[in-house]
Short mmCIF file of C-alpha atoms and ligand atoms in Angstrom, two decimals:
data_model
loop_
_atom_site.label_atom_id
_atom_site.label_comp_id
_atom_site.label_asym_id
_atom_site.label_seq_id
_atom_site.Cartn_x
_atom_site.Cartn_y
_atom_site.Cartn_z
CA UNK T 590 -51.52 37.44 57.62
CA UNK T 591 -54.91 36.77 59.30
CA UNK T 592 -57.62 38.36 57.16
CA UNK T 593 -59.93 36.12 55.42
CA UNK T 594 -58.88 36.27 51.74
CA UNK T 595 -61.80 35.82 49.23
CA UNK T 596 -61.44 33.23 46.72
CA UNK T 597 -61.17 34.89 43.25
CA UNK T 598 -64.52 35.29 41.63
CA UNK T 599 -66.66 35.14 44.92
CA UNK T 600 -67.52 37.94 46.83
CA UNK T 601 -65.63 38.54 50.56
CA UNK T 602 -67.73 38.16 53.54
CA UNK T 603 -68.70 41.09 55.59
CA UNK T 604 -67.83 40.87 59.09
CA UNK T 605 -66.84 37.85 61.26
CA UNK T 606 -67.27 34.46 59.54
CA UNK T 607 -69.77 32.04 61.62
CA UNK T 608 -68.53 29.26 63.31
CA UNK T 609 -69.15 25.97 61.47
CA UNK T 610 -67.21 23.41 59.27
CA UNK T 611 -64.02 24.08 57.33
CA UNK T 612 -61.02 22.38 56.06
CA UNK T 613 -57.61 22.74 57.35
CA UNK T 614 -54.86 22.42 54.70
CA UNK T 615 -51.24 21.52 56.07
CA UNK T 616 -48.39 23.07 54.08
CA UNK T 617 -45.71 20.69 53.02
CA UNK T 618 -42.44 21.57 51.97
CA UNK T 619 -43.39 25.19 51.47
CA UNK T 620 -42.65 25.99 55.08
CA UNK T 621 -38.89 25.10 54.61
CA UNK T 622 -38.75 28.20 51.94
CA UNK T 623 -37.38 30.59 54.42
CA UNK T 624 -37.29 34.06 53.07
CA UNK T 625 -38.96 33.20 50.10
CA UNK T 626 -41.87 31.52 51.72
CA UNK T 627 -44.54 34.18 51.06
CA UNK T 628 -43.77 33.78 47.18
CA UNK T 629 -44.65 30.23 47.46
CA UNK T 630 -47.46 30.58 49.71
CA UNK T 631 -48.85 32.90 47.03
CA UNK T 632 -48.53 30.72 44.50
CA UNK T 633 -50.24 27.97 46.62
CA UNK T 634 -53.24 30.17 47.13
CA UNK T 635 -53.51 31.27 43.48
CA UNK T 636 -53.43 27.56 42.53
CA UNK T 637 -56.05 26.59 45.30
CA UNK T 638 -58.38 29.50 44.03
CA UNK T 639 -57.97 28.55 40.58
CA UNK T 640 -58.75 24.73 41.60
CA UNK T 641 -62.11 26.23 43.69
CA UNK T 642 -63.30 28.20 40.75
CA UNK T 643 -64.83 25.18 39.14
CA UNK T 644 -66.37 23.97 42.52
CA UNK T 645 -68.44 27.07 42.62
CA UNK T 646 -69.80 27.05 39.33
CA UNK T 647 -73.28 26.38 39.73
CA UNK T 648 -73.08 26.22 43.43
CA UNK T 649 -74.67 29.29 45.32
CA UNK T 650 -72.45 30.50 48.33
CA UNK T 651 -68.84 31.73 48.86
CA UNK T 652 -65.87 30.27 49.72
CA UNK T 653 -63.00 31.96 51.91
CA UNK T 654 -59.19 31.01 52.47
CA UNK T 655 -57.05 32.27 55.34
CA UNK T 656 -53.53 31.57 56.20
CA UNK T 657 -52.34 30.76 59.49
CA UNK T 658 -48.60 29.82 59.85
CA UNK T 659 -48.00 26.56 57.73
CA UNK T 660 -51.82 26.03 57.66
CA UNK T 661 -54.38 27.35 55.11
CA UNK T 662 -57.86 27.14 56.44
CA UNK T 663 -60.60 26.87 53.70
CA UNK T 664 -64.36 27.23 54.44
CA UNK T 665 -67.88 28.72 53.15
CA UNK T 666 -70.99 27.62 51.61
CA UNK T 667 -69.76 25.20 49.09
CA UNK T 668 -70.43 21.40 49.38
CA UNK T 669 -67.50 20.38 51.91
CA UNK T 670 -66.87 17.03 49.85
CA UNK T 671 -66.22 19.06 46.88
CA UNK T 672 -63.78 21.53 48.79
CA UNK T 673 -61.99 18.42 50.06
CA UNK T 674 -61.80 16.83 46.75
CA UNK T 675 -60.43 19.92 45.01
CA UNK T 676 -57.82 20.80 47.54
CA UNK T 677 -56.65 17.34 47.62
CA UNK T 678 -55.33 17.68 43.85
CA UNK T 679 -53.35 20.82 44.63
CA UNK T 680 -49.50 20.56 44.77
CA UNK T 681 -48.25 21.53 48.00
CA UNK T 682 -50.49 20.64 50.77
CA UNK T 683 -49.27 17.25 52.66
CA UNK T 684 -52.73 16.90 54.49
CA UNK T 685 -56.35 17.91 54.00
CA UNK T 686 -58.45 17.66 57.21
CA UNK T 687 -62.33 18.52 57.65
CA UNK T 688 -62.57 20.45 60.69
CA UNK T 689 -64.87 22.34 63.03
CA UNK T 690 -64.16 26.04 63.59
CA UNK T 691 -65.21 27.09 67.13
CA UNK T 692 -64.48 30.23 69.33
CA UNK T 693 -61.28 30.22 71.25
CA UNK T 694 -62.51 28.92 74.55
CA UNK T 695 -61.95 25.89 76.68
CA UNK T 696 -65.65 24.82 76.49
CA UNK T 697 -66.03 25.28 73.02
CA UNK T 698 -62.90 23.22 71.98
CA UNK T 699 -63.93 20.42 74.31
CA UNK T 700 -67.36 20.17 73.00
CA UNK T 701 -65.96 19.78 69.36
CA UNK T 702 -63.27 17.35 70.19
CA UNK T 703 -65.83 15.24 71.95
CA UNK T 704 -68.11 15.57 69.02
CA UNK T 705 -65.14 14.73 66.75
CA UNK T 706 -65.34 11.33 68.37
CA UNK T 707 -69.11 10.77 68.15
CA UNK T 708 -69.96 7.34 66.53
CA UNK T 709 -66.31 5.87 66.83
CA UNK T 710 -66.45 2.28 67.59
CA UNK T 711 -65.84 1.00 71.13
CA UNK T 712 -62.40 0.19 71.57
CA UNK T 713 -61.10 2.85 69.00
CA UNK T 714 -57.65 4.65 70.46
CA UNK T 715 -57.25 8.14 70.06
CA UNK T 716 -54.78 11.04 71.09
CA UNK T 717 -55.04 14.73 71.19
CA UNK T 718 -52.46 17.02 69.78
CA UNK T 719 -52.83 20.79 70.41
CA UNK T 720 -50.88 23.57 68.86
CA UNK T 721 -51.14 27.21 70.22
CA UNK T 722 -50.38 30.08 67.81
CA UNK T 723 -52.12 32.41 70.41
CA UNK T 724 -49.85 32.26 73.25
CA UNK T 725 -51.81 34.12 75.71
CA UNK T 726 -54.31 31.20 76.01
CA UNK T 727 -54.78 30.37 79.41
CA UNK T 728 -53.47 26.71 78.99
CA UNK T 729 -50.37 25.43 77.75
CA UNK T 730 -50.55 22.80 74.72
CA UNK T 731 -50.00 20.00 77.23
CA UNK T 732 -52.26 20.99 79.75
CA UNK T 733 -54.92 21.31 76.91
CA UNK T 734 -54.26 18.04 75.47
CA UNK T 735 -54.62 16.38 78.97
CA UNK T 736 -57.93 18.14 79.54
CA UNK T 737 -59.43 17.43 75.88
CA UNK T 738 -58.32 13.69 76.32
CA UNK T 739 -59.95 13.30 79.86
CA UNK T 740 -63.23 14.85 78.59
CA UNK T 741 -63.21 12.51 75.54
CA UNK T 742 -62.72 9.28 77.87
CA UNK T 743 -65.43 10.48 80.16
CA UNK T 744 -67.74 11.06 77.17
CA UNK T 745 -67.08 8.15 74.98
CA UNK T 746 -64.96 5.80 77.29
CA UNK T 747 -62.45 5.23 74.47
CA UNK T 748 -58.58 4.40 75.51
CA UNK T 749 -55.73 6.71 74.76
CA UNK T 750 -53.01 5.59 72.62
CA UNK T 751 -50.22 8.41 72.30
CA UNK T 752 -47.89 6.36 69.58
CA UNK T 753 -50.26 4.80 67.41
CA UNK T 754 -53.75 6.23 67.73
CA UNK T 755 -56.84 5.24 65.49
CA UNK T 756 -57.88 8.78 65.77
CA UNK T 757 -55.82 11.93 66.06
CA UNK T 758 -57.59 14.92 67.08
CA UNK T 759 -55.97 17.93 66.44
CA UNK T 760 -56.66 21.41 67.82
CA UNK T 761 -55.30 24.82 66.16
CA UNK T 762 -55.54 27.66 68.64
CA UNK T 763 -55.66 30.97 67.09
CA UNK T 764 -56.65 34.48 68.70
CA UNK T 765 -60.31 34.40 68.26
CA UNK T 766 -61.04 31.12 66.48
CA UNK T 767 -60.00 27.62 67.07
CA UNK T 768 -59.94 24.61 64.70
CA UNK T 769 -60.62 20.75 65.67
CA UNK T 770 -60.17 18.03 63.47
CA UNK T 771 -60.56 14.17 63.90
CA UNK T 772 -59.92 13.23 60.28
CA UNK T 773 -56.77 13.40 57.97
CA UNK T 774 -56.74 12.76 54.27
CA UNK T 775 -53.48 12.69 52.35
CA UNK T 776 -52.90 15.67 49.95
CA UNK T 777 -50.65 15.51 47.12
CA UNK T 778 -47.57 17.04 48.89
CA UNK T 779 -44.56 18.49 46.72
CA UNK T 780 -44.54 22.32 45.98
CA UNK T 781 -46.78 24.81 44.25
CA UNK T 782 -46.94 24.21 40.69
CA UNK T 783 -45.20 27.18 38.87
CA UNK T 784 -42.69 27.67 41.66
CA UNK T 785 -40.14 25.86 39.39
CA UNK T 786 -40.90 27.10 36.30
CA UNK T 787 -42.17 25.44 33.09
CA UNK T 788 -41.90 22.33 31.30
CA UNK T 789 -42.74 20.45 28.34
CA UNK T 790 -44.07 16.79 28.90
CA UNK T 791 -43.60 14.30 26.06
CA UNK T 792 -46.89 12.35 26.83
CA UNK T 793 -47.56 9.06 24.87
CA UNK T 794 -50.52 6.75 25.66
CA UNK T 795 -48.70 4.37 28.21
CA UNK T 796 -48.27 4.26 31.79
CA UNK T 797 -45.01 6.04 32.04
CA UNK T 798 -45.19 9.71 31.02
CA UNK T 799 -48.39 10.68 32.89
CA UNK T 800 -46.85 9.60 35.93
CA UNK T 801 -43.75 11.36 34.97
CA UNK T 802 -45.86 14.29 34.24
CA UNK T 803 -47.46 14.34 37.88
CA UNK T 804 -44.13 14.04 39.47
CA UNK T 805 -42.79 17.15 37.42
CA UNK T 806 -45.95 19.11 38.76
CA UNK T 807 -45.46 18.04 42.19
CA UNK T 808 -41.63 19.37 42.15
CA UNK T 809 -43.51 22.61 41.25
CA UNK T 810 -43.26 22.62 37.48
CA UNK T 811 -46.24 23.93 35.34
CA UNK T 812 -46.44 21.66 32.56
CA UNK T 813 -47.85 21.55 28.90
CA UNK T 814 -47.80 18.46 26.91
CA UNK T 815 -46.71 17.17 23.35
CA UNK T 816 -48.06 13.96 21.90
CA UNK T 817 -46.91 12.68 18.61
CA UNK T 818 -48.96 10.76 16.39
CA UNK T 819 -48.28 8.47 13.57
CA UNK T 820 -50.75 10.27 11.28
CA UNK T 821 -51.56 10.20 8.53
CA UNK T 822 -50.56 6.32 8.78
CA UNK T 823 -52.37 5.65 12.13
CA UNK T 824 -55.93 6.43 13.40
CA UNK T 825 -56.66 8.97 16.00
CA UNK T 826 -56.75 6.79 18.87
CA UNK T 827 -53.56 7.90 20.69
CA UNK T 828 -54.65 11.57 20.26
CA UNK T 829 -57.76 10.83 22.02
CA UNK T 830 -56.03 9.16 24.98
CA UNK T 831 -53.51 11.92 25.15
CA UNK T 832 -56.43 14.45 25.30
CA UNK T 833 -58.04 12.16 28.25
CA UNK T 834 -54.70 12.07 30.05
CA UNK T 835 -53.80 15.63 29.70
CA UNK T 836 -57.23 16.35 31.16
CA UNK T 837 -56.86 14.31 34.03
CA UNK T 838 -53.24 15.63 34.48
CA UNK T 839 -54.60 19.25 34.17
CA UNK T 840 -56.75 18.47 37.42
CA UNK T 841 -53.59 18.78 39.54
CA UNK T 842 -52.63 22.19 38.05
CA UNK T 843 -53.56 25.48 36.36
CA UNK T 844 -54.66 23.73 32.87
CA UNK T 845 -51.64 23.42 30.47
CA UNK T 846 -51.90 23.07 26.65
CA UNK T 847 -51.66 20.17 24.63
CA UNK T 848 -50.06 19.95 21.25
CA UNK T 849 -50.70 16.87 19.08
CA UNK T 850 -48.23 16.78 16.33
CA UNK T 851 -48.20 14.28 13.41
CA UNK T 852 -45.05 12.54 13.02
CA UNK T 853 -45.84 9.76 10.52
CA UNK T 854 -44.40 11.73 7.43
CA UNK T 855 -41.16 12.37 9.21
CA UNK T 856 -41.19 8.69 10.30
CA UNK T 857 -41.47 7.61 6.65
CA UNK T 858 -38.68 10.03 5.90
CA UNK T 859 -36.14 8.54 8.51
CA UNK T 860 -37.19 5.09 6.92
CA UNK T 861 -36.35 6.27 3.62
CA UNK T 862 -33.11 7.44 4.74
CA UNK T 863 -32.12 4.34 5.75
CA UNK T 864 -32.49 4.72 9.67
CA UNK T 865 -33.05 0.76 9.62
CA UNK T 866 -32.56 -0.77 13.15
CA UNK T 867 -32.01 2.66 14.59
CA UNK T 868 -35.52 3.67 13.29
CA UNK T 869 -36.82 4.01 17.11
CA UNK T 870 -33.69 6.02 18.24
CA UNK T 871 -33.85 8.23 15.22
CA UNK T 872 -37.50 8.94 16.03
CA UNK T 873 -36.79 9.84 19.70
CA UNK T 874 -34.01 12.28 18.65
CA UNK T 875 -36.43 13.78 16.35
CA UNK T 876 -39.11 13.83 19.05
CA UNK T 877 -37.18 15.71 21.64
CA UNK T 878 -35.56 18.05 19.01
CA UNK T 879 -39.04 19.16 17.79
CA UNK T 880 -40.05 19.28 21.67
CA UNK T 881 -37.18 21.56 22.40
CA UNK T 882 -38.15 23.92 19.67
CA UNK T 883 -41.67 23.91 21.11
CA UNK T 884 -40.68 24.14 24.68
CA UNK T 885 -38.67 27.29 23.97
CA UNK T 886 -41.77 28.94 22.24
CA UNK T 887 -43.77 28.09 25.40
CA UNK T 888 -40.98 29.59 27.56
CA UNK T 889 -40.39 26.25 29.16
CA UNK T 890 -37.01 25.49 30.55
CA UNK T 891 -37.01 21.29 30.21
CA UNK T 892 -38.70 18.50 28.32
CA UNK T 893 -40.00 15.84 30.53
CA UNK T 894 -40.04 11.99 29.71
CA UNK T 895 -41.37 8.92 31.17
CA UNK T 896 -38.24 7.02 30.46
CA UNK T 897 -37.07 4.52 33.24
CA UNK T 898 -33.41 3.10 32.88
CA UNK T 899 -33.67 -0.32 31.07
CA UNK T 900 -37.29 -0.64 30.81
CA UNK T 901 -37.47 -1.20 26.99
CA UNK T 902 -34.67 -1.54 24.65
CA UNK T 903 -35.04 1.88 23.44
CA UNK T 904 -34.12 3.25 27.20
CA UNK T 905 -30.70 1.77 27.65
CA UNK T 906 -28.34 4.33 28.93
CA UNK T 907 -26.53 4.98 25.60
CA UNK T 908 -29.83 5.56 23.77
CA UNK T 909 -30.94 7.73 26.16
CA UNK T 910 -27.43 9.69 25.95
CA UNK T 911 -27.97 9.73 22.03
CA UNK T 912 -31.70 11.33 22.66
CA UNK T 913 -30.13 13.92 25.00
CA UNK T 914 -27.63 14.92 22.55
CA UNK T 915 -30.49 15.89 19.92
CA UNK T 916 -32.22 17.84 22.50
CA UNK T 917 -31.55 21.44 22.81
CA UNK T 918 -33.10 21.70 26.74
CA UNK T 919 -32.41 19.61 29.58
CA UNK T 920 -34.48 16.18 29.38
CA UNK T 921 -35.84 15.34 32.72
CA UNK T 922 -36.63 11.71 33.55
CA UNK T 923 -38.44 11.65 36.83
CA UNK T 924 -38.89 7.99 36.79
CA UNK T 925 -35.36 7.00 35.95
CA UNK T 926 -34.96 4.57 39.04
CA UNK T 927 -38.76 3.32 39.15
CA UNK T 928 -39.91 -0.25 38.69
CA UNK T 929 -42.66 -0.96 36.22
CA UNK T 930 -45.05 -1.94 38.97
CA UNK T 931 -44.47 1.14 41.06
CA UNK T 932 -45.10 3.24 38.12
CA UNK T 933 -48.47 1.31 37.53
CA UNK T 934 -49.52 1.63 41.25
CA UNK T 935 -48.78 5.36 41.10
CA UNK T 936 -50.68 5.75 37.99
CA UNK T 937 -53.95 4.19 39.58
CA UNK T 938 -53.54 6.48 42.50
CA UNK T 939 -53.40 9.87 40.32
CA UNK T 940 -56.27 8.56 38.07
CA UNK T 941 -54.27 7.90 34.79
CA UNK T 942 -54.08 4.07 34.86
CA UNK T 943 -57.48 3.33 33.27
CA UNK T 944 -56.87 5.67 30.63
CA UNK T 945 -53.61 4.43 29.97
CA UNK T 946 -54.68 0.76 29.84
CA UNK T 947 -57.03 1.55 26.66
CA UNK T 948 -55.99 0.30 23.10
CA UNK T 949 -54.40 2.62 20.73
CA UNK T 950 -52.18 2.59 17.75
CA UNK T 951 -48.72 4.24 18.96
CA UNK T 952 -46.67 5.96 16.48
CA UNK T 953 -43.62 4.34 17.84
CA UNK T 954 -44.54 0.81 16.27
CA UNK T 955 -45.13 2.45 13.12
CA UNK T 956 -42.14 1.23 11.03
CA UNK T 957 -40.51 -0.29 13.91
CA UNK T 958 -37.63 -2.43 12.99
CA UNK T 959 -37.46 -5.91 14.42
CA UNK T 960 -34.81 -5.52 16.49
CA UNK T 961 -33.92 -2.22 18.26
CA UNK T 962 -30.48 -1.41 18.66
CA UNK T 963 -29.38 -1.32 22.43
CA UNK T 964 -26.30 0.68 21.91
CA UNK T 965 -26.27 3.28 19.61
CA UNK T 966 -23.64 5.71 18.67
CA UNK T 967 -23.45 9.02 17.25
CA UNK T 968 -22.10 7.69 13.95
CA UNK T 969 -24.73 5.37 13.69
CA UNK T 970 -27.46 8.04 13.27
CA UNK T 971 -25.20 10.60 11.69
CA UNK T 972 -25.29 8.98 8.20
CA UNK T 973 -29.11 8.98 7.75
CA UNK T 974 -29.84 12.07 9.58
CA UNK T 975 -27.62 14.13 7.24
CA UNK T 976 -30.06 13.06 4.43
CA UNK T 977 -32.99 14.70 6.17
CA UNK T 978 -33.76 18.27 6.79
CA UNK T 979 -34.79 17.97 10.29
CA UNK T 980 -35.28 21.66 11.07
CA UNK T 981 -37.73 21.98 7.85
CA UNK T 982 -39.47 18.74 9.00
CA UNK T 983 -39.76 20.01 12.57
CA UNK T 984 -41.24 23.30 11.15
CA UNK T 985 -43.77 21.52 9.01
CA UNK T 986 -44.88 19.44 11.81
CA UNK T 987 -45.27 22.02 14.43
CA UNK T 988 -47.09 24.48 12.07
CA UNK T 989 -49.87 21.76 11.55
CA UNK T 990 -50.08 20.91 15.20
CA UNK T 991 -53.49 20.79 17.01
CA UNK T 992 -53.57 22.81 20.12
CA UNK T 993 -56.16 22.39 22.98
CA UNK T 994 -56.31 22.96 26.63
CA UNK T 995 -57.92 20.03 27.91
CA UNK T 996 -60.39 20.39 30.80
CA UNK T 997 -60.03 24.06 31.32
CA UNK T 998 -63.73 24.69 31.22
CA UNK T 999 -64.86 21.49 33.25
CA UNK T 1000 -65.81 21.19 36.71
CA UNK T 1001 -63.80 18.15 38.08
CA UNK T 1002 -65.63 15.20 39.58
CA UNK T 1003 -65.99 14.76 43.20
CA UNK T 1004 -63.55 12.74 45.19
CA UNK T 1005 -62.53 9.65 43.19
CA UNK T 1006 -61.83 10.79 39.55
CA UNK T 1007 -63.08 8.89 36.64
CA UNK T 1008 -61.84 9.42 33.23
CA UNK T 1009 -64.79 11.22 31.21
CA UNK T 1010 -65.84 10.37 27.62
CA UNK T 1011 -62.98 10.96 25.35
CA UNK T 1012 -63.30 13.99 23.11
CA UNK T 1013 -61.65 14.95 19.94
CA UNK T 1014 -59.14 17.44 19.67
CA UNK T 1015 -60.46 19.27 16.78
P1 ATP M 2568 -44.98 5.43 28.17
O1 ATP M 2568 -45.58 4.23 29.12
O2 ATP M 2568 -44.78 6.71 28.65
O3 ATP M 2568 -45.57 5.07 26.68
P2 ATP M 2568 -42.85 3.45 27.52
O4 ATP M 2568 -42.44 2.72 28.64
O5 ATP M 2568 -43.89 2.86 26.48
O6 ATP M 2568 -43.19 4.95 28.00
P3 ATP M 2568 -41.48 4.40 25.44
O7 ATP M 2568 -42.31 4.18 24.37
O8 ATP M 2568 -40.05 4.20 24.94
O9 ATP M 2568 -41.36 3.76 26.65
O10 ATP M 2568 -41.17 6.08 25.48
C1 ATP M 2568 -40.51 6.67 26.39
C2 ATP M 2568 -40.94 8.25 26.60
O11 ATP M 2568 -40.76 8.88 25.19
C3 ATP M 2568 -42.43 8.13 27.03
O12 ATP M 2568 -42.20 8.16 28.46
C4 ATP M 2568 -42.53 9.42 26.48
O13 ATP M 2568 -42.26 10.43 27.41
C5 ATP M 2568 -41.89 9.62 25.26
N1 ATP M 2568 -42.70 9.11 24.15
C6 ATP M 2568 -42.79 8.12 23.46
N2 ATP M 2568 -43.73 7.99 22.55
C7 ATP M 2568 -44.32 9.36 22.58
C8 ATP M 2568 -45.42 10.08 21.87
N3 ATP M 2568 -46.04 9.06 20.92
N4 ATP M 2568 -45.43 11.25 21.85
C9 ATP M 2568 -45.02 11.86 22.87
N5 ATP M 2568 -43.99 11.33 23.70
C10 ATP M 2568 -43.48 10.00 23.63
MG1 MG M 2569 -45.00 4.25 24.85
#
């Protein structure tokens, strides 16, 4: 499909689009999808349009997207930095490359490629890589690479390095227009959000669960979030954090909902029923049980947690197995094999670390026993669980949940995300 596709909410451009700057978005795993490829590309473009909608708010001009095989071209009058920042958060693109759009001719391509290295420091190495989508072009890819390389050397006197160049000049040749790029930003990679279905993320205030959510989205799951507070026995700090985290995470997907659920009353009941050193496992079981009920209502097929094997006492294999036993949907744990430091590094990269580091009053500390049981068996919890009416507790909890869609109406900040002011959930 080669026609320019207007981004939703912006008018189509009449006639040919003028030569000028644009952005090349390289598809990741989407291109492996064989006969279903078009469904993945449609979803990828829907998500891209959604991400761009905010970019156009208050900005005069229009944006267009066009698909060439395995590459999406994005252009228009909106600020290019803003387009790049937005596209870099859309799951499914491995690279985001500012480029120049020129007519398909040797002279125009050479001029753009020479221009791409303007201002490069002496000694900067480069390589040229050309790709022909339009086979009748008179030169082969290799001939064009040699020609462009020679002209760059003439103009700038820079050395070629084909194995590890400092700058890779990429030329994509299409029928009427070609694209020349000398810069590559990483995209998120992965699969378009929504192509793997829906999931409900158990979002706490720590480092782990936001990173787990990002991984789930990156594998194509559209995510909603649930956060349990110790209310009425704890303050609202953890809910504010969950809100800020969900807003940050929603910048990577069509915004999902955040459900804030008060667990304090149920936690008290567990303690009164005699949970003792099994209090934490009892709470976890109640959380996933409630999350499973909520997930089904949201048409989600799984719940996601930030557990990493052995990271803390409650994350031993036997405790996790006991949590799974209470869930009525699959429990996905994308971070199961991750080290804490890897998780923190990733949290910094995705922009959630600076929120996670803020202090809060976690509901898990409420009524926590001095020693957490490392190996819990079903018999250990069966006794006190029998004394509770879990279904009724869960119904009460969910009925009074506060539901918001963090970040749905906001324009995201450009390039580096910084957490905005924390908002209340009311
Ligand atoms: P995190 O950094 O995500 O808080 P953690 O290392 O502190 O994780 P735990 O507190 O044992 O580990 O929690 C394990 C997982 O259980 C969390 O990653 C999260 O998915 C879920 N969870 C814990 N507390 C809550 C909560 N208050 N609300 C929602 N989910 C929670
Ligand atoms: Mg935690």
